[in-house]
Amino acid sequence: MATIRNFGFIAQLRSEASSHVIRYRDGRVKQSGRGLVFWFAPETASIAEVPMDDREMTLFVKGRSQDFQTVAVQGTIGWHVVDPERLAERVDFSINLRTGKPQGEPIEKIQARIAGIANQAVQQYLGQAPVRALLDSGPAPLRARLLAVVCPDAALGSRLSECGHARRSRSPP
């Protein structure tokens, strides 16, 4: 979280190295980078702070197999921001210029989007095979399915942790 100190008509912002700060003025990016410290006029500025650290979220999905058996899937999805400026255009990361706290709940919006996409992929995967085949195949096919569905999603300005690893493992040595 950014620290903001107000001095009358001017203020100073100090951010952590794990945050990408984007300062807008007149609708254009005036300054952008990680761990910035700068002076600004609160009346003419709009500032967004995008966390760049790795994030994890829990996934729990209940579905039905092809033979109508109830199956529960649980796991953890790790993600991080790849393009902070693009993500800030799509999700509101603006901060309060007096306190430095986020105006809304942008992380929750991103996690809800990832959970929705993953939920749908898991439901479809579970419905394609009987419960015995799902259990015999183990978690690897489901993980591959999730990577194939979530990684290329253009609306996400973030990337699942596994996406980068999956792409690197396919490239020649």
XYZ file of C-alpha atoms in Angstrom:
173
model
C 0.000 0.000 0.000
C 1.246 3.461 -0.871
C 2.053 5.949 1.848
C 0.809 9.468 1.171
C 1.814 12.527 3.188
C -0.139 15.718 2.583
C 1.481 19.161 2.876
C -1.305 21.640 2.126
C -1.753 21.861 -1.659
C 0.918 19.271 -2.429
C 1.418 15.640 -1.395
C 4.141 13.008 -1.517
C 3.540 9.382 -2.499
C 5.938 6.623 -1.487
C 5.250 3.110 -2.774
C 6.747 -0.305 -2.118
C 8.924 -2.101 -4.666
C 6.227 -4.775 -5.006
C 3.712 -2.224 -6.353
C 3.493 -0.641 -9.784
C 2.222 2.940 -9.511
C 0.629 4.752 -12.439
C 0.063 8.497 -12.153
C -2.436 10.063 -14.548
C -2.913 13.708 -15.377
C -5.444 14.968 -17.911
C -6.286 11.347 -18.776
C -2.721 10.482 -19.807
C -0.025 8.498 -18.042
C 2.352 11.000 -16.503
C 4.533 8.545 -14.587
C 4.616 4.773 -14.290
C 6.893 2.346 -12.463
C 7.605 0.179 -9.458
C 8.522 1.571 -6.060
C 8.098 5.218 -7.053
C 8.403 8.269 -4.795
C 7.078 11.568 -6.139
C 5.350 14.829 -5.299
C 1.945 15.582 -6.822
C -0.997 17.958 -6.615
C -4.030 15.946 -5.390
C -6.494 18.210 -7.250
C -5.055 17.349 -10.667
C -3.845 13.754 -10.229
C -5.347 10.312 -10.395
C -3.171 7.456 -9.143
C -3.487 3.687 -9.536
C -1.448 1.145 -7.582
C -1.215 -2.386 -9.022
C 0.315 -5.130 -6.826
C 3.095 -7.031 -8.626
C 3.680 -9.808 -6.105
C 2.555 -13.403 -6.641
C -0.991 -14.095 -5.465
C -2.806 -17.326 -4.634
C -6.470 -18.145 -4.454
C -8.368 -21.237 -3.396
C -10.572 -23.050 -5.888
C -13.401 -25.352 -4.796
C -15.798 -26.747 -7.396
C -18.570 -29.316 -7.052
C -19.809 -30.963 -10.209
C -21.286 -34.111 -11.679
C -19.481 -36.747 -13.646
C -20.842 -38.299 -16.827
C -22.487 -41.028 -14.722
C -24.173 -38.393 -12.478
C -21.897 -38.852 -9.466
C -21.094 -35.769 -7.380
C -17.388 -34.904 -7.558
C -15.589 -32.168 -5.604
C -12.389 -30.558 -6.859
C -10.253 -28.314 -4.706
C -6.920 -26.686 -5.298
C -4.933 -23.495 -5.371
C -4.449 -21.169 -8.317
C -1.415 -18.898 -8.307
C -1.348 -15.742 -10.444
C 0.571 -12.519 -10.933
C 0.225 -9.355 -12.991
C 2.112 -9.304 -16.292
C 1.077 -5.952 -17.797
C 0.100 -3.503 -15.014
C -0.856 -0.616 -17.310
C -3.177 -2.786 -19.391
C -4.752 -4.268 -16.269
C -5.252 -0.793 -14.759
C -7.206 0.147 -17.903
C -9.595 -2.767 -17.350
C -9.875 -2.881 -13.542
C -10.091 0.148 -11.240
C -6.921 0.191 -9.113
C -7.268 3.864 -8.155
C -6.250 4.823 -4.621
C -7.547 7.399 -2.178
C -5.184 10.376 -2.459
C -5.412 11.103 1.277
C -4.891 7.614 2.706
C -3.246 5.601 -0.102
C -5.824 2.799 0.289
C -7.565 1.282 -2.759
C -10.916 2.859 -3.669
C -12.531 -0.501 -4.454
C -11.693 -4.189 -4.350
C -9.753 -4.855 -7.571
C -8.037 -8.059 -6.383
C -11.400 -9.622 -5.567
C -12.659 -8.734 -9.063
C -9.667 -10.424 -10.684
C -9.990 -13.505 -8.500
C -13.728 -13.716 -9.234
C -12.959 -13.611 -12.968
C -10.311 -16.355 -12.679
C -12.621 -18.449 -10.464
C -15.484 -18.109 -12.946
C -13.374 -19.228 -15.884
C -11.818 -22.083 -13.888
C -15.207 -23.145 -12.504
C -16.672 -23.478 -15.979
C -13.648 -25.444 -17.244
C -13.788 -27.847 -14.282
C -17.553 -28.394 -14.690
C -17.092 -29.247 -18.375
C -14.159 -31.548 -17.637
C -16.071 -33.452 -14.947
C -19.093 -33.954 -17.213
C -17.065 -35.641 -19.955
C -16.137 -38.870 -18.142
C -17.510 -41.318 -15.565
C -16.265 -40.917 -12.004
C -13.983 -44.016 -12.210
C -12.146 -42.595 -15.244
C -11.768 -39.191 -13.543
C -10.243 -40.782 -10.450
C -7.972 -43.093 -12.467
C -6.585 -40.240 -14.583
C -5.504 -38.178 -11.545
C -5.090 -34.389 -11.434
C -2.753 -33.935 -14.449
C -5.432 -33.832 -17.216
C -7.544 -31.369 -15.215
C -4.512 -29.151 -14.601
C -3.725 -29.192 -18.330
C -7.344 -28.297 -19.120
C -7.287 -25.358 -16.695
C -4.026 -24.052 -18.164
C -5.409 -24.334 -21.693
C -8.559 -22.387 -20.782
C -7.340 -19.735 -18.328
C -3.884 -18.816 -19.707
C -4.946 -17.496 -23.126
C -7.895 -15.472 -21.726
C -7.306 -12.041 -23.277
C -9.464 -10.192 -20.752
C -7.066 -10.995 -17.934
C -4.140 -8.610 -17.629
C -2.595 -11.136 -15.303
C -1.142 -14.578 -15.775
C -1.446 -17.756 -13.794
C 1.872 -18.787 -12.268
C 1.857 -22.055 -14.208
C 1.296 -20.382 -17.600
C 4.846 -19.114 -17.871
C 6.225 -22.486 -16.761
C 4.043 -24.365 -19.256
C 5.197 -22.174 -22.139
C 8.860 -22.489 -21.172
C 8.665 -26.283 -20.928
C 7.344 -26.511 -24.517
C 10.149 -24.465 -26.040
C 13.260 -26.278 -27.324
C 16.318 -26.305 -24.995
